[in-house]
PDB file of C-alpha atoms in Angstrom:
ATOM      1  CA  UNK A   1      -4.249   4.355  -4.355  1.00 71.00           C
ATOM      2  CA  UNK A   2      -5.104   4.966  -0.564  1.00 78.00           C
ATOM      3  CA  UNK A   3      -3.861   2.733   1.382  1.00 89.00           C
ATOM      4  CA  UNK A   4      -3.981   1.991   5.556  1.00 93.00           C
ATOM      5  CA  UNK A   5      -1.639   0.348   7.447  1.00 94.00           C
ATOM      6  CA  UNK A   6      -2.274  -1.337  11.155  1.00 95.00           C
ATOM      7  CA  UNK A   7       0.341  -2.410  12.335  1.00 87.00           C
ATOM      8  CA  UNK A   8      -0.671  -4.882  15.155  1.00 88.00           C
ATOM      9  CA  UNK A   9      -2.409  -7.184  13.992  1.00 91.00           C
ATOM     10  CA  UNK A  10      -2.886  -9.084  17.691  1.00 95.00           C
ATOM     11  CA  UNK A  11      -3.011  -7.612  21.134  1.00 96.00           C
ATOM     12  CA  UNK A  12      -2.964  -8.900  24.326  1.00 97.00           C
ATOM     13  CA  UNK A  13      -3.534  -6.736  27.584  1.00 97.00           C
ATOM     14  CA  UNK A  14      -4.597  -7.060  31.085  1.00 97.00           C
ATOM     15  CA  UNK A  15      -7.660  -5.125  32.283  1.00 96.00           C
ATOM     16  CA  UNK A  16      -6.478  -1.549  33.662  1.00 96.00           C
ATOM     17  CA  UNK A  17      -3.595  -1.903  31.158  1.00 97.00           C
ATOM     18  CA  UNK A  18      -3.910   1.007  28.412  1.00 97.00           C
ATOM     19  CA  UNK A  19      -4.243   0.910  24.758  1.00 97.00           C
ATOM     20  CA  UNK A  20      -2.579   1.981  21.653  1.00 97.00           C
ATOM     21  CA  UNK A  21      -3.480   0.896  18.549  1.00 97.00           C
ATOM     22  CA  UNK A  22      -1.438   2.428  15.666  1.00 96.00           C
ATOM     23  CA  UNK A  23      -2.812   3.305  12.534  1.00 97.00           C
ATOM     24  CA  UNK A  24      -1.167   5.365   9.350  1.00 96.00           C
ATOM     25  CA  UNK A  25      -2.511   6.335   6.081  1.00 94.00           C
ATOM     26  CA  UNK A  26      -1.236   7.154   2.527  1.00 90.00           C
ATOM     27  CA  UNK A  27      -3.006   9.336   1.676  1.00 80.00           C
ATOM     28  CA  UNK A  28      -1.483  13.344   1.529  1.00 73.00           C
ATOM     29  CA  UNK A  29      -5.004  15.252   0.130  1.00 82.00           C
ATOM     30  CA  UNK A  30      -7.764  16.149   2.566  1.00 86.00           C
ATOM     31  CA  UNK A  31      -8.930  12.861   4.644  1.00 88.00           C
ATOM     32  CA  UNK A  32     -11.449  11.997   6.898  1.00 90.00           C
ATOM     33  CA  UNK A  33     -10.939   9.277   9.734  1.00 93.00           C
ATOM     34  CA  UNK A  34     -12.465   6.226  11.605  1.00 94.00           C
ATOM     35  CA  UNK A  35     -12.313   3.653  14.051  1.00 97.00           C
ATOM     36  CA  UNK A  36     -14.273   1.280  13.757  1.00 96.00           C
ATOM     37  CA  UNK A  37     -14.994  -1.975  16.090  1.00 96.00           C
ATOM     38  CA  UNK A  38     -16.206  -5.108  15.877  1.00 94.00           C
ATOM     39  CA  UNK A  39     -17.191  -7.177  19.492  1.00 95.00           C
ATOM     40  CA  UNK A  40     -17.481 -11.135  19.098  1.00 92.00           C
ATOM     41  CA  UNK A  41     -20.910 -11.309  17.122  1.00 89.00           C
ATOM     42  CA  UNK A  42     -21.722  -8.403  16.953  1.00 90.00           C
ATOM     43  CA  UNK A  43     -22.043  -5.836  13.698  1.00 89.00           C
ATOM     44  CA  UNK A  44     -19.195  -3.390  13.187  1.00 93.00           C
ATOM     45  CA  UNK A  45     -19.546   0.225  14.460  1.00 92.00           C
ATOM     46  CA  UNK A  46     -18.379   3.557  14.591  1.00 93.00           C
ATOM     47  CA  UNK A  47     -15.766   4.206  17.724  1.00 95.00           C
ATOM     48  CA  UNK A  48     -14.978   7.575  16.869  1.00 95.00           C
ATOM     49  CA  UNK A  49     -14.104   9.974  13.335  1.00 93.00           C
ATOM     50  CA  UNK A  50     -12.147  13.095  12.858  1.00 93.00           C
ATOM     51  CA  UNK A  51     -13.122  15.349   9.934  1.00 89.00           C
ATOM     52  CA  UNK A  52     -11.833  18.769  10.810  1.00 88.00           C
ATOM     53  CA  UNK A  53     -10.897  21.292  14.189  1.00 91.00           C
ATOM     54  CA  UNK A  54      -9.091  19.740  17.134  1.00 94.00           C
ATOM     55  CA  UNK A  55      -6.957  16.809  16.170  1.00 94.00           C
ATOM     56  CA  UNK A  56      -8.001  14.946  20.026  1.00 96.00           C
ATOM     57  CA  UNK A  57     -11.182  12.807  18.745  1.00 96.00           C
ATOM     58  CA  UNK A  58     -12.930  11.695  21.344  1.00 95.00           C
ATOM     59  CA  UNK A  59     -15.385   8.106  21.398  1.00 94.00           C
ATOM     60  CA  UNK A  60     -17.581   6.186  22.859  1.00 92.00           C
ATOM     61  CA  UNK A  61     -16.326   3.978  25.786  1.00 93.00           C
ATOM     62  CA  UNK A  62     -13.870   6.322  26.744  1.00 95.00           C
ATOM     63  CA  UNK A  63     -11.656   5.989  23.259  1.00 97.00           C
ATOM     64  CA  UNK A  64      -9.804   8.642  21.509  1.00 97.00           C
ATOM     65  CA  UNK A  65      -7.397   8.946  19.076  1.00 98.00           C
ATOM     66  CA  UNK A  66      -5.351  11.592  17.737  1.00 96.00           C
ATOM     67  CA  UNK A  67      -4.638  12.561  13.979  1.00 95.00           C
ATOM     68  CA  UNK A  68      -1.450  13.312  13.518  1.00 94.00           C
ATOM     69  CA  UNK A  69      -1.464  14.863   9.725  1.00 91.00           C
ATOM     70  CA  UNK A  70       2.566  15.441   9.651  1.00 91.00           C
ATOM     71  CA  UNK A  71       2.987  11.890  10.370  1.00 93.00           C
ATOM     72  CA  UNK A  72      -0.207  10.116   8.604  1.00 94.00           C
ATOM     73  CA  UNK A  73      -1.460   8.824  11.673  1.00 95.00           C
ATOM     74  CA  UNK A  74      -4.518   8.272  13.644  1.00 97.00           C
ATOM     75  CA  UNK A  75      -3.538   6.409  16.389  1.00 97.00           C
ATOM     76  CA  UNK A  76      -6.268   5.234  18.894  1.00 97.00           C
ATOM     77  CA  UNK A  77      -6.086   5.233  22.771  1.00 97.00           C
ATOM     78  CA  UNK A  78      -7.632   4.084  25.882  1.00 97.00           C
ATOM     79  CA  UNK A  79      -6.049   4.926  29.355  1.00 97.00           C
ATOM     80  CA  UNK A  80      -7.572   1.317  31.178  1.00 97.00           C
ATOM     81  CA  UNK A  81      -8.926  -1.051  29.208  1.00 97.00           C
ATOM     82  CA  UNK A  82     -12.081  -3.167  30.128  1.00 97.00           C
ATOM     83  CA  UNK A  83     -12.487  -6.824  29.692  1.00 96.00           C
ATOM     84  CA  UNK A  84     -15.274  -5.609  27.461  1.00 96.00           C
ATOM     85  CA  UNK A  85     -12.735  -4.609  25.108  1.00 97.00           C
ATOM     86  CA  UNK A  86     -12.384  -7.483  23.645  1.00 97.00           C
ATOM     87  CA  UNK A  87     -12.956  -7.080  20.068  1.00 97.00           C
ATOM     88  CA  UNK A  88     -11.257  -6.297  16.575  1.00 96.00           C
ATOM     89  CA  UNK A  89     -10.280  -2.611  16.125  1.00 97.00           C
ATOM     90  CA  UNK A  90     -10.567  -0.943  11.937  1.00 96.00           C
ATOM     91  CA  UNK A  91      -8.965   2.229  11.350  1.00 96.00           C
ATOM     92  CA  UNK A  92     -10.345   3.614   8.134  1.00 94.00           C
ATOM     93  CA  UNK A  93     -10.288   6.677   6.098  1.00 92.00           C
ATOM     94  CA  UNK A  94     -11.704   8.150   3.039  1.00 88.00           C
ATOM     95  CA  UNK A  95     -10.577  11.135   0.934  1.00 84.00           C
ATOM     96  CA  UNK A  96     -10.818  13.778  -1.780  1.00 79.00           C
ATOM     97  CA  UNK A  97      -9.173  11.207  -4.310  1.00 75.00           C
ATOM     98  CA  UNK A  98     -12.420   8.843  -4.085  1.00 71.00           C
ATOM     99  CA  UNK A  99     -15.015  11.389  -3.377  1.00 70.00           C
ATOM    100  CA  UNK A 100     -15.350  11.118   0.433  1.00 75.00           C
ATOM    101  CA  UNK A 101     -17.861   7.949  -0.136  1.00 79.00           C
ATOM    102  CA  UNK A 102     -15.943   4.533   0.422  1.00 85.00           C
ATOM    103  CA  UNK A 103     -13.980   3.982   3.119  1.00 90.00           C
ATOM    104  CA  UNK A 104     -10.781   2.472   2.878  1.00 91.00           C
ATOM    105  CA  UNK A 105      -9.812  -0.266   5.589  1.00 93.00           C
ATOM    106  CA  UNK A 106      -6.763  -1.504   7.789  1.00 94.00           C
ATOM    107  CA  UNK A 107      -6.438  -5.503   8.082  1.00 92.00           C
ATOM    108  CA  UNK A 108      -7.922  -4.469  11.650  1.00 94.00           C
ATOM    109  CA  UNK A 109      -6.081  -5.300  15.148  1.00 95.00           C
ATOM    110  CA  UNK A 110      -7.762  -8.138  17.562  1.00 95.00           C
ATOM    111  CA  UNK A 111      -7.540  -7.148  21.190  1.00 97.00           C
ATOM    112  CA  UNK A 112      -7.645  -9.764  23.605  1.00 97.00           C
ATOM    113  CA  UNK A 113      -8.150  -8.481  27.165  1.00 97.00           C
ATOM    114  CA  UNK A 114      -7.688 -10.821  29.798  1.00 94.00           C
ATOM    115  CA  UNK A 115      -9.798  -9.979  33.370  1.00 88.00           C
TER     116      UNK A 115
ATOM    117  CA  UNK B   1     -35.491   1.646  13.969  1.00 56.00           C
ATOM    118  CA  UNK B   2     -34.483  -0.990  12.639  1.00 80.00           C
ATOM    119  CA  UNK B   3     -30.875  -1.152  11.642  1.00 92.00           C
ATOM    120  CA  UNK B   4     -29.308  -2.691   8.738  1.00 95.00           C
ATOM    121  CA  UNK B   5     -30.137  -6.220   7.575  1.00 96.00           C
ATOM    122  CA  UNK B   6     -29.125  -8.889   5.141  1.00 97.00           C
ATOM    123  CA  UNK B   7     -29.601 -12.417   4.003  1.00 96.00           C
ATOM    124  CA  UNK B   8     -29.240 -15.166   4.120  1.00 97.00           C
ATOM    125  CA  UNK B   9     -26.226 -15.270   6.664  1.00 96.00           C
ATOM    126  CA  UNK B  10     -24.770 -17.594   5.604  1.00 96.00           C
ATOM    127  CA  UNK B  11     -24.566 -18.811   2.025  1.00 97.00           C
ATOM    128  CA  UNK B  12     -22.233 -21.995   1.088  1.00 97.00           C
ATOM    129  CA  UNK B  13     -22.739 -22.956  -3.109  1.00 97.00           C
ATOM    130  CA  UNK B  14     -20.250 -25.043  -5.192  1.00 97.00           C
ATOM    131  CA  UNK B  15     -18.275 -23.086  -7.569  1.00 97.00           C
ATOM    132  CA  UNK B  16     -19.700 -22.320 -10.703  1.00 97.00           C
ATOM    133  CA  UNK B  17     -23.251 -21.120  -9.604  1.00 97.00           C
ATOM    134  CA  UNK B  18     -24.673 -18.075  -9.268  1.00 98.00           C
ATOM    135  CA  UNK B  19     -25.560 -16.639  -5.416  1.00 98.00           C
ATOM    136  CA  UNK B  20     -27.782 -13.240  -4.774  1.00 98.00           C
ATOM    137  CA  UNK B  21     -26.999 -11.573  -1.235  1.00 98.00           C
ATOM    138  CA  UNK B  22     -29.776  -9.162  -0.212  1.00 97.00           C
ATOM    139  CA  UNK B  23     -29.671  -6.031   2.304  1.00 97.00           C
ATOM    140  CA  UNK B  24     -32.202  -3.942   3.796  1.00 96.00           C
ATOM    141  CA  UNK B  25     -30.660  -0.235   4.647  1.00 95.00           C
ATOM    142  CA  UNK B  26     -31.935   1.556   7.093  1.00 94.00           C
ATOM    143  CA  UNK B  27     -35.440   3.484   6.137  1.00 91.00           C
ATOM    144  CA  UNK B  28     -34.967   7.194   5.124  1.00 89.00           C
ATOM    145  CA  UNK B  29     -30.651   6.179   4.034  1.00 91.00           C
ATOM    146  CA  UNK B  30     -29.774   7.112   0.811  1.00 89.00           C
ATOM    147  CA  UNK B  31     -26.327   5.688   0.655  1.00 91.00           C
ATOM    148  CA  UNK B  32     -25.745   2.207   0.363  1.00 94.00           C
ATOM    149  CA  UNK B  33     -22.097   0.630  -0.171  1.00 95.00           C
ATOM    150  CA  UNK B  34     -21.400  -3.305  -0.480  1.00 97.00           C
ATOM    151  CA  UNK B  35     -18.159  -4.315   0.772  1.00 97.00           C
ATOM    152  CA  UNK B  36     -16.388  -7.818   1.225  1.00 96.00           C
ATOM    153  CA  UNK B  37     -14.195  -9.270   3.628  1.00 92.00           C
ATOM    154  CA  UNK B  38     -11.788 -11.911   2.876  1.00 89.00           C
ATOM    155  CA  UNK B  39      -9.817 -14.042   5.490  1.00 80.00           C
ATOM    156  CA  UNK B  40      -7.146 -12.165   7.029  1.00 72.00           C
ATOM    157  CA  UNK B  41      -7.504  -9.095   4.902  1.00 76.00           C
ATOM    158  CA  UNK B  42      -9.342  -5.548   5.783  1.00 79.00           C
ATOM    159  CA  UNK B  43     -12.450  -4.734   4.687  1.00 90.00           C
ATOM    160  CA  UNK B  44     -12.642  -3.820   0.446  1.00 93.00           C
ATOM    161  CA  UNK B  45     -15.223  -1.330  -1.185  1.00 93.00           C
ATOM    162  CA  UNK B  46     -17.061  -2.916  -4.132  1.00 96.00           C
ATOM    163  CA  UNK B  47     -19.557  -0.353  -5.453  1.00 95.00           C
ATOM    164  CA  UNK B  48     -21.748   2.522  -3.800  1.00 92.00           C
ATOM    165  CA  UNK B  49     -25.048   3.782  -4.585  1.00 92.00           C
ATOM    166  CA  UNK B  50     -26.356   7.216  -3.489  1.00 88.00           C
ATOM    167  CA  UNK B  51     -30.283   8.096  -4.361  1.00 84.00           C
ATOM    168  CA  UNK B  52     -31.143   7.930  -8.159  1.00 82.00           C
ATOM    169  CA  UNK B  53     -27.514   8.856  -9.021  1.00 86.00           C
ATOM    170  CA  UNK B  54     -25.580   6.244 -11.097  1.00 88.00           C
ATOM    171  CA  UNK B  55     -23.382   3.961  -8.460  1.00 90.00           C
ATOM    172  CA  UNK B  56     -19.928   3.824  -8.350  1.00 90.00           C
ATOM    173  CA  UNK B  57     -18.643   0.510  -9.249  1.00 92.00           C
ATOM    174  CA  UNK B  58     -14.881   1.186  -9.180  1.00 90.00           C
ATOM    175  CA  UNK B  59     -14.740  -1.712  -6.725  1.00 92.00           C
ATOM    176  CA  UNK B  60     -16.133  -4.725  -8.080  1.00 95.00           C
ATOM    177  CA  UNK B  61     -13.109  -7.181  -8.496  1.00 94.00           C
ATOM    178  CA  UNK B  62     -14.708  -8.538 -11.940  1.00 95.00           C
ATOM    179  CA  UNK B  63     -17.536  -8.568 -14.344  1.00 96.00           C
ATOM    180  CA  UNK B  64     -18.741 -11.630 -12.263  1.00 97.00           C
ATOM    181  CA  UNK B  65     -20.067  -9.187  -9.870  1.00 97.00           C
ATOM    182  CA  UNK B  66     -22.932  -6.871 -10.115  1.00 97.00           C
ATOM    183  CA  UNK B  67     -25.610  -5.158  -8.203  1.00 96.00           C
ATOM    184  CA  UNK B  68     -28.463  -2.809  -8.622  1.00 95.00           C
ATOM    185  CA  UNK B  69     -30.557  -1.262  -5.753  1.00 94.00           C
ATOM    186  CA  UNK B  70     -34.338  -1.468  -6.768  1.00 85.00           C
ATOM    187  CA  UNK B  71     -36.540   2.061  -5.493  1.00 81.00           C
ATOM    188  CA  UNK B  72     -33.894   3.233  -3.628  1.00 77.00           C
ATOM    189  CA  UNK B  73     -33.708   0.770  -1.133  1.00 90.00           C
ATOM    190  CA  UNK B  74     -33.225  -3.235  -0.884  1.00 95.00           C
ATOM    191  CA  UNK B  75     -30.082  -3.814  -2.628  1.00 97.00           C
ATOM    192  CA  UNK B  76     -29.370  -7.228  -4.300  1.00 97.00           C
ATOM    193  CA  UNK B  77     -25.366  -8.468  -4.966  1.00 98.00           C
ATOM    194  CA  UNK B  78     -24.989 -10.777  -7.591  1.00 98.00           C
ATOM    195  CA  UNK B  79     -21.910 -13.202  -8.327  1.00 98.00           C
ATOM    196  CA  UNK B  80     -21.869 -15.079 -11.620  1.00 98.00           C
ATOM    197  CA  UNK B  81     -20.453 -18.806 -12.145  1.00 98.00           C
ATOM    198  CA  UNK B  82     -19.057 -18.428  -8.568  1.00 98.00           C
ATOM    199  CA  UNK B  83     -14.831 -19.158  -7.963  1.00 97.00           C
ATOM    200  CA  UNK B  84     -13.225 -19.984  -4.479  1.00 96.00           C
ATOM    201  CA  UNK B  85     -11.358 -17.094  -4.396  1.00 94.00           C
ATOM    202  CA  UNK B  86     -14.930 -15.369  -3.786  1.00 96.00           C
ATOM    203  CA  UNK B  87     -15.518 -16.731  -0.365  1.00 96.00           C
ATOM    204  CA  UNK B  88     -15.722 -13.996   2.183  1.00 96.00           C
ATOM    205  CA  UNK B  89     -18.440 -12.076   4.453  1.00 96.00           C
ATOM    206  CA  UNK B  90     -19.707  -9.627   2.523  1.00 97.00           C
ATOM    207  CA  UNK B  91     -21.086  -6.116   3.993  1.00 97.00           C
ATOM    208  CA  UNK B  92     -23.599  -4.141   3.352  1.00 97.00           C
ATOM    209  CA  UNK B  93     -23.956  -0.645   5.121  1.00 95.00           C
ATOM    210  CA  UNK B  94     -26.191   2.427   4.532  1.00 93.00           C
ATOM    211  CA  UNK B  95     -25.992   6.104   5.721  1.00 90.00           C
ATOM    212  CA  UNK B  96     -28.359   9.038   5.783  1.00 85.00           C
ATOM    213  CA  UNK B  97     -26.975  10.938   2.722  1.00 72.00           C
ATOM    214  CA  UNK B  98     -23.398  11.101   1.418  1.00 62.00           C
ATOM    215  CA  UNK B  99     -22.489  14.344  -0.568  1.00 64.00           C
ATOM    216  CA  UNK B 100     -19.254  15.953  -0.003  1.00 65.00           C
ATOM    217  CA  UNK B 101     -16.926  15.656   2.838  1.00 66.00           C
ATOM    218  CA  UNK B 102     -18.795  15.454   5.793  1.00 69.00           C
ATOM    219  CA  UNK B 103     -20.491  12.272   4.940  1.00 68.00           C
ATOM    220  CA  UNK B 104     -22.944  10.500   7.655  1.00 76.00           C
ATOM    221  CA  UNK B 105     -22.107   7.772   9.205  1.00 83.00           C
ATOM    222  CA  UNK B 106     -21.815   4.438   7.465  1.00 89.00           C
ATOM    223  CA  UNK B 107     -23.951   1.937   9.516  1.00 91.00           C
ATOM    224  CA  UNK B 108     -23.329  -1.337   8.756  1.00 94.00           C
ATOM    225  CA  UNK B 109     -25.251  -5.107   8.442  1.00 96.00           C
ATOM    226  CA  UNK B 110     -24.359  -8.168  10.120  1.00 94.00           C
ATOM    227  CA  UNK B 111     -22.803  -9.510   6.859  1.00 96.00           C
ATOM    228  CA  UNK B 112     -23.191 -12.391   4.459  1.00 97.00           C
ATOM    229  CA  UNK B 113     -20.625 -15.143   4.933  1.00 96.00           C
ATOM    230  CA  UNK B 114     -20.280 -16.857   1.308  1.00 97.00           C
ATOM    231  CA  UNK B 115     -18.264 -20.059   1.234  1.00 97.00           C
ATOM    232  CA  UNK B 116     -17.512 -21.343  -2.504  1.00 97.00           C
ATOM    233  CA  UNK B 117     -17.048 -25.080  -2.363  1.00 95.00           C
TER     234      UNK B 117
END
């Protein structure tokens, strides 16, 4: 079964720090990638996805993240983080094994930035 | 539009009984997943529906768990004879179509949060 691993599950920055959130997958097939993010009371949303071409996805709010397929990664990035920030970070994927329809989740990373 | 709603948000029933969770996709989306969060733990797929096809219900955790989507839209979740272990938010989220890889983006609902006393 597909599985996704984040491996912070807490992080604490300073505004202007930067930002990497790690994220790997089991999967070997042909995946499709997410980020996902959730601000306090708000409804989750889509950060960014890869699906095919250049590797360098890039977001909204200045986010990226880079797919890595020899290394099952996705790992997302932000140069300076914003007090805005603040909010709990999915990684997600989906694959040819279940169809391409339901995404599978990480346990999701908190990020606490501090102005 | 509109985005993605559901009700009630917040649902709290004693074990045992029976709760219905309701979402609203967004007009014109074909695909509509449920999924559940439990405390601590990532988000888990528990069935899919896409247009008059038959959903995918590889997800439910038990026969306790069902849900149909009525004319292709408002979706109703049903839990039977309720347990603890069932508390969690659950999601709903729709997207425009889903066929093949390059499926649309899943936009999803502010959640149900069930608490089983």
């Amino acid at each position: 079964a597909q599985s996704v691993s984040q491996h912070n599950h807490h992080v604490i920055l300073s505004e202007a720090a930067s930002l990497e959130l790690g994220c790997n997958y089991s999967y070997g097939g042909t995946v499709n990638l997410f980020w996902y993010v959730q601000y306090p009371g708000q409804h989750l949303q889509l950060l960014l996805k890869y699906f095919s071409g250049d590797p360098l996805v890039k977001g909204i709010k200045g986010f990226e993240a880079e797919f890595i397929k020899s290394k099952f990664s996705f790992n997302l990035r932000k140069p300076s983080v914003q007090w805005s920030d603040t909010a709990e970070y999915f990684c997600a994927v989906n694959g040819e094994n279940t169809g391409f329809q339901k995404l599978v989740f990480g346990t999701g990373t908190r990020l606490l930035v501090s102005p | 539009g509109a985005g993605v709603s559901q009700s009630p948000s917040n649902k709290v029933t004693e074990k045992g009984k029976d709760v219905e969770l309701r979402c609203d996709p967004i007009s014109g989306h074909t695909a509509l997943y449920w999924y559940r969060q439990s405390l601590g733990q990532g988000l888990e797929f528990l069935i899919y529906f896409q247009g008059n096809s038959a959903p995918d219900k590889s997800g439910l955790p038990s026969d306790r768990f069902s849900a149909e989507r009525t004319g292709g839209s408002v979706s109703t979740l049903t839990i039977q004879r309720t347990q603890q272990e069932d508390s969690a938010v659950y999601l709903c989220a729709s997207s425009l179509a889903s066929s093949g890889r390059f499926t649309d983006t899943q936009y999803f609902g502010p959640g149900t949060r069930l608490t089983v006393l």
